[in-house]
Every structure is written in C-alpha cells, then in structure tokens.
PDB file of C-alpha atoms in Angstrom:
ATOM      1  CA  MET A  23     122.316  92.215 103.711  1.00  0.00           C
ATOM      2  CA  ILE A  24     120.623  94.114 106.552  1.00  0.00           C
ATOM      3  CA  CYS A  25     117.556  92.632 108.257  1.00  0.00           C
ATOM      4  CA  PRO A  26     115.928  92.295 111.697  1.00  0.00           C
ATOM      5  CA  ALA A  27     117.977  90.204 114.146  1.00  0.00           C
ATOM      6  CA  SER A  28     115.285  87.528 114.285  1.00  0.00           C
ATOM      7  CA  LEU A  29     115.610  86.863 110.540  1.00  0.00           C
ATOM      8  CA  LYS A  30     119.379  86.605 110.141  1.00  0.00           C
ATOM      9  CA  GLU A  31     119.631  82.828 110.395  1.00  0.00           C
ATOM     10  CA  GLN A  32     116.592  82.349 108.192  1.00  0.00           C
ATOM     11  CA  TRP A  33     118.106  84.529 105.479  1.00  0.00           C
ATOM     12  CA  LYS A  34     121.362  82.598 105.715  1.00  0.00           C
ATOM     13  CA  ARG A  35     119.511  79.327 105.100  1.00  0.00           C
ATOM     14  CA  GLU A  36     117.459  80.740 102.232  1.00  0.00           C
ATOM     15  CA  ILE A  37     120.438  82.334 100.495  1.00  0.00           C
ATOM     16  CA  GLU A  38     122.527  79.177 100.641  1.00  0.00           C
ATOM     17  CA  LYS A  39     119.590  77.050  99.553  1.00  0.00           C
ATOM     18  CA  PHE A  40     118.577  79.037  96.497  1.00  0.00           C
ATOM     19  CA  SER A  41     121.768  80.778  95.388  1.00  0.00           C
ATOM     20  CA  GLU A  42     124.423  78.178  96.248  1.00  0.00           C
ATOM     21  CA  GLU A  43     126.532  81.069  97.536  1.00  0.00           C
ATOM     22  CA  LYS A  44     128.091  81.179 100.985  1.00  0.00           C
ATOM     23  CA  ALA A  45     126.476  83.464 103.562  1.00  0.00           C
ATOM     24  CA  VAL A  46     127.602  84.326 107.083  1.00  0.00           C
ATOM     25  CA  VAL A  47     125.952  86.177 109.945  1.00  0.00           C
ATOM     26  CA  SER A  48     127.894  89.086 111.372  1.00  0.00           C
ATOM     27  CA  GLU A  49     128.565  88.368 115.048  1.00  0.00           C
ATOM     28  CA  GLY A  50     131.337  88.318 117.625  1.00  0.00           C
ATOM     29  CA  THR A  51     133.568  91.121 118.869  1.00  0.00           C
ATOM     30  CA  PRO A  52     134.012  94.380 116.905  1.00  0.00           C
ATOM     31  CA  GLU A  53     137.406  93.114 115.734  1.00  0.00           C
ATOM     32  CA  GLU A  54     135.955  89.802 114.549  1.00  0.00           C
ATOM     33  CA  ARG A  55     133.166  91.558 112.683  1.00  0.00           C
ATOM     34  CA  ALA A  56     135.617  93.967 111.058  1.00  0.00           C
ATOM     35  CA  GLY A  57     137.682  91.044 109.798  1.00  0.00           C
ATOM     36  CA  LEU A  58     134.557  89.476 108.349  1.00  0.00           C
ATOM     37  CA  TYR A  59     133.668  92.585 106.335  1.00  0.00           C
ATOM     38  CA  GLU A  60     137.180  92.891 104.932  1.00  0.00           C
ATOM     39  CA  LYS A  61     137.363  89.340 103.574  1.00  0.00           C
ATOM     40  CA  ALA A  62     136.541  88.590  99.954  1.00  0.00           C
ATOM     41  CA  ASP A  63     134.742  85.447 101.092  1.00  0.00           C
ATOM     42  CA  PRO A  64     131.836  84.905 101.763  1.00  0.00           C
ATOM     43  CA  TYR A  65     129.602  86.365  99.087  1.00  0.00           C
ATOM     44  CA  PHE A  66     126.842  87.450 101.510  1.00  0.00           C
ATOM     45  CA  VAL A  67     127.286  89.049 104.933  1.00  0.00           C
ATOM     46  CA  ILE A  68     124.106  89.373 106.994  1.00  0.00           C
ATOM     47  CA  LEU A  69     123.738  92.101 109.627  1.00  0.00           C
ATOM     48  CA  ASN A  70     120.861  93.375 111.707  1.00  0.00           C
ATOM     49  CA  TYR A  71     119.899  97.037 111.942  1.00  0.00           C
ATOM     50  CA  GLU A  72     121.453  97.517 115.375  1.00  0.00           C
ATOM     51  CA  THR A  73     124.797  96.107 114.223  1.00  0.00           C
ATOM     52  CA  ILE A  74     125.060  98.445 111.238  1.00  0.00           C
ATOM     53  CA  LEU A  75     124.858 101.425 113.584  1.00  0.00           C
ATOM     54  CA  ARG A  76     127.915 100.122 115.436  1.00  0.00           C
ATOM     55  CA  ASP A  77     129.833  98.932 112.369  1.00  0.00           C
ATOM     56  CA  TYR A  78     128.967 101.751 109.987  1.00  0.00           C
ATOM     57  CA  GLN A  79     132.519 102.946 109.339  1.00  0.00           C
ATOM     58  CA  VAL A  80     134.112  99.560 108.733  1.00  0.00           C
ATOM     59  CA  VAL A  81     131.223  98.455 106.484  1.00  0.00           C
ATOM     60  CA  ASN A  82     131.671 101.602 104.412  1.00  0.00           C
ATOM     61  CA  GLN A  83     135.377 100.890 104.101  1.00  0.00           C
ATOM     62  CA  SER A  84     134.619  97.440 102.690  1.00  0.00           C
ATOM     63  CA  ALA A  85     132.622  99.104  99.875  1.00  0.00           C
ATOM     64  CA  PRO A  86     129.937  96.429  99.276  1.00  0.00           C
ATOM     65  CA  ASP A  87     128.721  96.086  95.704  1.00  0.00           C
ATOM     66  CA  MET A  88     125.129  95.678  96.785  1.00  0.00           C
ATOM     67  CA  ILE A  89     123.132  96.294  99.961  1.00  0.00           C
ATOM     68  CA  ILE A  90     119.794  94.571 100.507  1.00  0.00           C
ATOM     69  CA  LEU A  91     117.369  95.806 103.162  1.00  0.00           C
ATOM     70  CA  ASP A  92     114.712  93.445 104.457  1.00  0.00           C
ATOM     71  CA  GLU A  93     111.797  94.882 106.452  1.00  0.00           C
ATOM     72  CA  ALA A  94     112.905  98.253 105.119  1.00  0.00           C
ATOM     73  CA  GLN A  95     110.182 100.034 107.060  1.00  0.00           C
ATOM     74  CA  ARG A  96     112.903 100.375 109.676  1.00  0.00           C
ATOM     75  CA  ILE A  97     114.092 103.417 107.711  1.00  0.00           C
ATOM     76  CA  LYS A  98     110.629 104.856 106.982  1.00  0.00           C
ATOM     77  CA  ASN A  99     111.214 107.751 109.396  1.00  0.00           C
ATOM     78  CA  TYR A 100     113.608 109.819 107.314  1.00  0.00           C
ATOM     79  CA  ASP A 101     115.013 111.882 110.189  1.00  0.00           C
ATOM     80  CA  THR A 102     116.037 109.001 112.502  1.00  0.00           C
ATOM     81  CA  LEU A 103     119.611 107.933 113.202  1.00  0.00           C
ATOM     82  CA  THR A 104     119.013 104.497 111.666  1.00  0.00           C
ATOM     83  CA  ALA A 105     117.592 105.922 108.437  1.00  0.00           C
ATOM     84  CA  ASN A 106     120.352 108.497 108.010  1.00  0.00           C
ATOM     85  CA  CYS A 107     123.085 105.969 108.783  1.00  0.00           C
ATOM     86  CA  ILE A 108     121.852 103.348 106.349  1.00  0.00           C
ATOM     87  CA  LYS A 109     121.114 105.806 103.549  1.00  0.00           C
ATOM     88  CA  SER A 110     124.645 107.159 103.761  1.00  0.00           C
ATOM     89  CA  LEU A 111     126.235 103.739 103.216  1.00  0.00           C
ATOM     90  CA  LYS A 112     128.320 103.529 100.059  1.00  0.00           C
ATOM     91  CA  LYS A 113     127.011 101.030  97.523  1.00  0.00           C
ATOM     92  CA  LYS A 114     126.842 100.381  93.798  1.00  0.00           C
ATOM     93  CA  HIS A 115     123.439  98.716  93.847  1.00  0.00           C
ATOM     94  CA  SER A 116     120.582  98.406  96.318  1.00  0.00           C
ATOM     95  CA  LEU A 117     117.382  96.469  96.884  1.00  0.00           C
ATOM     96  CA  VAL A 118     114.715  97.021  99.524  1.00  0.00           C
ATOM     97  CA  ILE A 119     112.046  94.537 100.586  1.00  0.00           C
ATOM     98  CA  THR A 120     109.043  95.838 102.483  1.00  0.00           C
ATOM     99  CA  GLY A 121     105.305  95.454 102.673  1.00  0.00           C
ATOM    100  CA  THR A 122     104.243  98.698 104.333  1.00  0.00           C
ATOM    101  CA  PRO A 123     105.189 102.053 102.781  1.00  0.00           C
ATOM    102  CA  ILE A 124     102.604 102.304 100.028  1.00  0.00           C
ATOM    103  CA  GLU A 125      99.771 101.256 102.314  1.00  0.00           C
ATOM    104  CA  ASN A 126     100.676 103.815 104.964  1.00  0.00           C
ATOM    105  CA  ARG A 127     102.112 107.346 104.684  1.00  0.00           C
ATOM    106  CA  LEU A 128     103.667 108.744 101.511  1.00  0.00           C
ATOM    107  CA  ILE A 129     106.475 110.212 103.602  1.00  0.00           C
ATOM    108  CA  ASP A 130     107.422 106.622 104.515  1.00  0.00           C
ATOM    109  CA  LEU A 131     107.686 105.818 100.824  1.00  0.00           C
ATOM    110  CA  TYR A 132     109.783 108.937 100.295  1.00  0.00           C
ATOM    111  CA  SER A 133     112.263 107.870 102.970  1.00  0.00           C
ATOM    112  CA  ILE A 134     112.642 104.295 101.730  1.00  0.00           C
ATOM    113  CA  ALA A 135     112.947 105.368  98.096  1.00  0.00           C
ATOM    114  CA  GLY A 136     115.763 107.669  99.190  1.00  0.00           C
ATOM    115  CA  PHE A 137     117.909 104.619  99.927  1.00  0.00           C
ATOM    116  CA  VAL A 138     117.443 103.251  96.413  1.00  0.00           C
ATOM    117  CA  ASP A 139     117.890 106.586  94.625  1.00  0.00           C
ATOM    118  CA  PRO A 140     118.255 109.837  96.622  1.00  0.00           C
ATOM    119  CA  ALA A 141     117.320 111.932  93.577  1.00  0.00           C
ATOM    120  CA  LEU A 142     114.253 109.945  92.531  1.00  0.00           C
ATOM    121  CA  LEU A 143     111.622 111.874  94.497  1.00  0.00           C
ATOM    122  CA  ALA A 144     113.437 115.207  94.593  1.00  0.00           C
ATOM    123  CA  PRO A 145     113.873 117.264  97.804  1.00  0.00           C
ATOM    124  CA  LEU A 146     111.326 116.619 100.555  1.00  0.00           C
ATOM    125  CA  TRP A 147     109.793 120.088 100.293  1.00  0.00           C
ATOM    126  CA  GLU A 148     109.166 119.630  96.568  1.00  0.00           C
ATOM    127  CA  PHE A 149     107.783 116.105  97.040  1.00  0.00           C
ATOM    128  CA  SER A 150     105.424 117.425  99.730  1.00  0.00           C
ATOM    129  CA  GLN A 151     104.179 120.263  97.531  1.00  0.00           C
ATOM    130  CA  GLU A 152     103.515 117.872  94.658  1.00  0.00           C
ATOM    131  CA  HIS A 153     101.642 115.203  96.598  1.00  0.00           C
ATOM    132  CA  CYS A 154     100.518 116.321 100.091  1.00  0.00           C
ATOM    133  CA  TYR A 155      97.634 118.400 101.453  1.00  0.00           C
ATOM    134  CA  PHE A 156      98.509 120.196 104.698  1.00  0.00           C
ATOM    135  CA  ASP A 157      96.296 121.453 107.496  1.00  0.00           C
ATOM    136  CA  HIS A 158      96.052 125.246 107.183  1.00  0.00           C
ATOM    137  CA  ARG A 159      96.366 125.593 110.975  1.00  0.00           C
ATOM    138  CA  GLN A 160      99.147 123.040 111.523  1.00  0.00           C
ATOM    139  CA  LYS A 161     101.598 123.381 108.659  1.00  0.00           C
ATOM    140  CA  ASP A 162     103.366 120.094 109.459  1.00  0.00           C
ATOM    141  CA  LYS A 163     100.157 118.020 109.597  1.00  0.00           C
ATOM    142  CA  ILE A 164      99.288 116.134 106.389  1.00  0.00           C
ATOM    143  CA  THR A 165      95.553 115.738 105.810  1.00  0.00           C
ATOM    144  CA  GLY A 166      95.540 113.996 102.427  1.00  0.00           C
ATOM    145  CA  TYR A 167      97.339 113.213  99.167  1.00  0.00           C
ATOM    146  CA  TYR A 168      96.900 114.024  95.510  1.00  0.00           C
ATOM    147  CA  ASN A 169      98.560 113.539  92.113  1.00  0.00           C
ATOM    148  CA  LEU A 170      99.141 109.850  92.957  1.00  0.00           C
ATOM    149  CA  THR A 171      98.894 108.677  89.358  1.00  0.00           C
ATOM    150  CA  ALA A 172     101.978 110.727  88.502  1.00  0.00           C
ATOM    151  CA  LEU A 173     103.758 109.383  91.569  1.00  0.00           C
ATOM    152  CA  ASN A 174     102.904 105.823  90.600  1.00  0.00           C
ATOM    153  CA  ALA A 175     104.351 106.367  87.138  1.00  0.00           C
ATOM    154  CA  ARG A 176     107.481 107.856  88.654  1.00  0.00           C
ATOM    155  CA  MET A 177     107.973 104.910  90.991  1.00  0.00           C
ATOM    156  CA  SER A 178     107.275 102.288  88.326  1.00  0.00           C
ATOM    157  CA  GLU A 179     110.913 102.426  87.217  1.00  0.00           C
ATOM    158  CA  VAL A 180     112.203 101.138  90.548  1.00  0.00           C
ATOM    159  CA  ILE A 181     109.348  99.355  92.297  1.00  0.00           C
ATOM    160  CA  ILE A 182     107.981  95.847  91.839  1.00  0.00           C
ATOM    161  CA  ARG A 183     104.618  95.483  93.507  1.00  0.00           C
ATOM    162  CA  ARG A 184     102.510  92.391  92.943  1.00  0.00           C
ATOM    163  CA  GLU A 185      98.973  92.836  94.182  1.00  0.00           C
ATOM    164  CA  LYS A 186      96.730  89.966  95.168  1.00  0.00           C
ATOM    165  CA  ARG A 187      94.479  90.402  92.131  1.00  0.00           C
ATOM    166  CA  GLU A 188      97.514  89.872  89.904  1.00  0.00           C
ATOM    167  CA  VAL A 189      98.639  86.622  91.491  1.00  0.00           C
ATOM    168  CA  ILE A 190      95.372  85.114  92.722  1.00  0.00           C
ATOM    169  CA  SER A 191      95.295  82.636  89.825  1.00  0.00           C
ATOM    170  CA  GLN A 192      98.767  81.383  90.799  1.00  0.00           C
ATOM    171  CA  LEU A 193      97.882  80.707  94.437  1.00  0.00           C
ATOM    172  CA  PRO A 194      96.901  77.194  95.501  1.00  0.00           C
ATOM    173  CA  ASN A 195      93.297  76.522  96.441  1.00  0.00           C
ATOM    174  CA  ILE A 196      92.544  76.570 100.150  1.00  0.00           C
ATOM    175  CA  THR A 197      91.898  73.127 101.575  1.00  0.00           C
ATOM    176  CA  GLN A 198      89.968  72.981 104.813  1.00  0.00           C
ATOM    177  CA  LEU A 199      90.167  69.787 106.859  1.00  0.00           C
ATOM    178  CA  ASP A 200      88.022  69.489 109.985  1.00  0.00           C
ATOM    179  CA  ILE A 201      89.172  66.914 112.536  1.00  0.00           C
ATOM    180  CA  PRO A 202      86.772  66.468 115.486  1.00  0.00           C
ATOM    181  CA  VAL A 203      88.569  65.874 118.795  1.00  0.00           C
ATOM    182  CA  ASN A 204      86.766  64.647 121.883  1.00  0.00           C
ATOM    183  CA  MET A 205      87.374  66.598 125.057  1.00  0.00           C
ATOM    184  CA  HIS A 206      88.912  65.015 128.128  1.00  0.00           C
ATOM    185  CA  PRO A 207      86.376  64.456 130.938  1.00  0.00           C
ATOM    186  CA  ASP A 208      88.078  67.203 132.981  1.00  0.00           C
ATOM    187  CA  GLN A 209      87.667  69.611 130.069  1.00  0.00           C
ATOM    188  CA  GLN A 210      84.012  68.672 129.705  1.00  0.00           C
ATOM    189  CA  MET A 211      83.442  69.327 133.405  1.00  0.00           C
ATOM    190  CA  TYR A 212      85.250  72.689 133.198  1.00  0.00           C
ATOM    191  CA  HIS A 213      83.223  73.864 130.186  1.00  0.00           C
ATOM    192  CA  ALA A 214      79.987  72.611 131.748  1.00  0.00           C
ATOM    193  CA  SER A 215      80.652  74.618 134.909  1.00  0.00           C
ATOM    194  CA  ILE A 216      81.309  77.785 132.872  1.00  0.00           C
ATOM    195  CA  LEU A 217      78.135  77.269 130.842  1.00  0.00           C
ATOM    196  CA  SER A 218      76.164  76.659 134.023  1.00  0.00           C
ATOM    197  CA  GLY A 219      77.476  79.891 135.531  1.00  0.00           C
ATOM    198  CA  ARG A 220      76.579  81.910 132.439  1.00  0.00           C
ATOM    199  CA  CYS A 221      73.077  80.455 132.321  1.00  0.00           C
ATOM    200  CA  SER A 222      72.629  81.208 136.017  1.00  0.00           C
ATOM    201  CA  GLY A 223      73.739  84.781 135.481  1.00  0.00           C
ATOM    202  CA  MET A 224      71.359  85.210 132.568  1.00  0.00           C
ATOM    203  CA  SER A 225      68.452  83.896 134.641  1.00  0.00           C
ATOM    204  CA  THR A 226      69.276  86.259 137.474  1.00  0.00           C
ATOM    205  CA  SER A 227      69.446  89.186 135.062  1.00  0.00           C
ATOM    206  CA  VAL A 228      66.041  88.374 133.635  1.00  0.00           C
ATOM    207  CA  LEU A 229      64.475  88.118 137.064  1.00  0.00           C
ATOM    208  CA  ARG A 230      65.889  91.474 138.124  1.00  0.00           C
ATOM    209  CA  SER A 231      64.563  93.210 135.062  1.00  0.00           C
TER     210      SER A 231
END
C-alpha cells in the first residue's frame, strides 16, 4: 500500500483491526526495506510516496499482487516523476482511493485512471479530443468539457463513487449540544477593553464625518 507518510501508522492500525492480517510500515535502511519487500510475511507492506521513488526497483522485483494508492491525487499530474514511477509498477490488481479528480480537472482523472487501467481512456490526445474544449489562441489551455455522459458510462466499470444524496439516509442525525462556559475575570476584562476600544473608534468616526 502507498499513502502519505502521515497516514502510514493509521493504515497499519486499520488494516490489522478490520482484516486480521499483519501489516508493517516500510522503514529503516535501504537494505532493511529491501529485505521487508522480499519476505512472504507480512500480508501488507505500507510505503509513502517518497519511499516508492527510492525503492522502485526492489518493489518491482517483489512483484506485489495488488497495489493500493491512498490520496491518489498525488499522481494526478501525469507527466511528473512520481506519477510515471508509480504507474510503471508491476501489479496484478490495483485500487485507488481519492476524493478529488472528478471534482477538479478531467486530465487529473485521466492520469489516475491510467494507474488502474492504462488502456481505459485511450491515448491522451484522443481523450482530449473526445472530452476537452481548447482555447483557439492557446492550444494547451482547456476552457471546458463535453461528452461527459459517455465518459461517466465508460468509467462506471472501474469507479465506485457514492455521492451524499445516495448515503444521506444512512448518516446519523446531527446532535448539537451547547454548553455555556463562564469567562475568567481576566478574560472578561480583556474582552471589555477591546469592546471599549471599538466603541471609541466608532464614536470618533461618526464625529469626523
């Protein structure tokens, strides 16, 4: 699994809690990390995006059955080193988790979908011709999109997207609990002095007008 560095330990806890499989975080020297990838145990190895750039070759040699990307917007720019490195990893299966590509640029969606299935959205030039309007003065500037219904149908085979309107009935009701807290005398004095200064300023402004 590949995720941001700040989420590695959290993913380890969640995996072991819900799957009852062993998970380890890739860390240590290059030699120690290489040994970790080569072992049959544990079932899950968790890396961050920076580590995969350093360990690309040895990870490829271990031939993982499945690669999961969390916060997959990290590969939304299709021509970056990170995107090209990760999309060239050998794998039998893949899963990406992200909340941004559909809401932002279609080119972001194109790049992320390329990790799941490089052939799904065809070559970039063809995808652009089918779905993007370009500025007639700046050929590389996208001004709008079209034919999105066809794109949605195309993506439906690989994407699971649950919108709020679909799950709103499953969400718990919001409970609001107001707890009044008295201010410390020092806080009261501080707020009173600020209020006094504002009122004084307002009075001065009125007199000057």
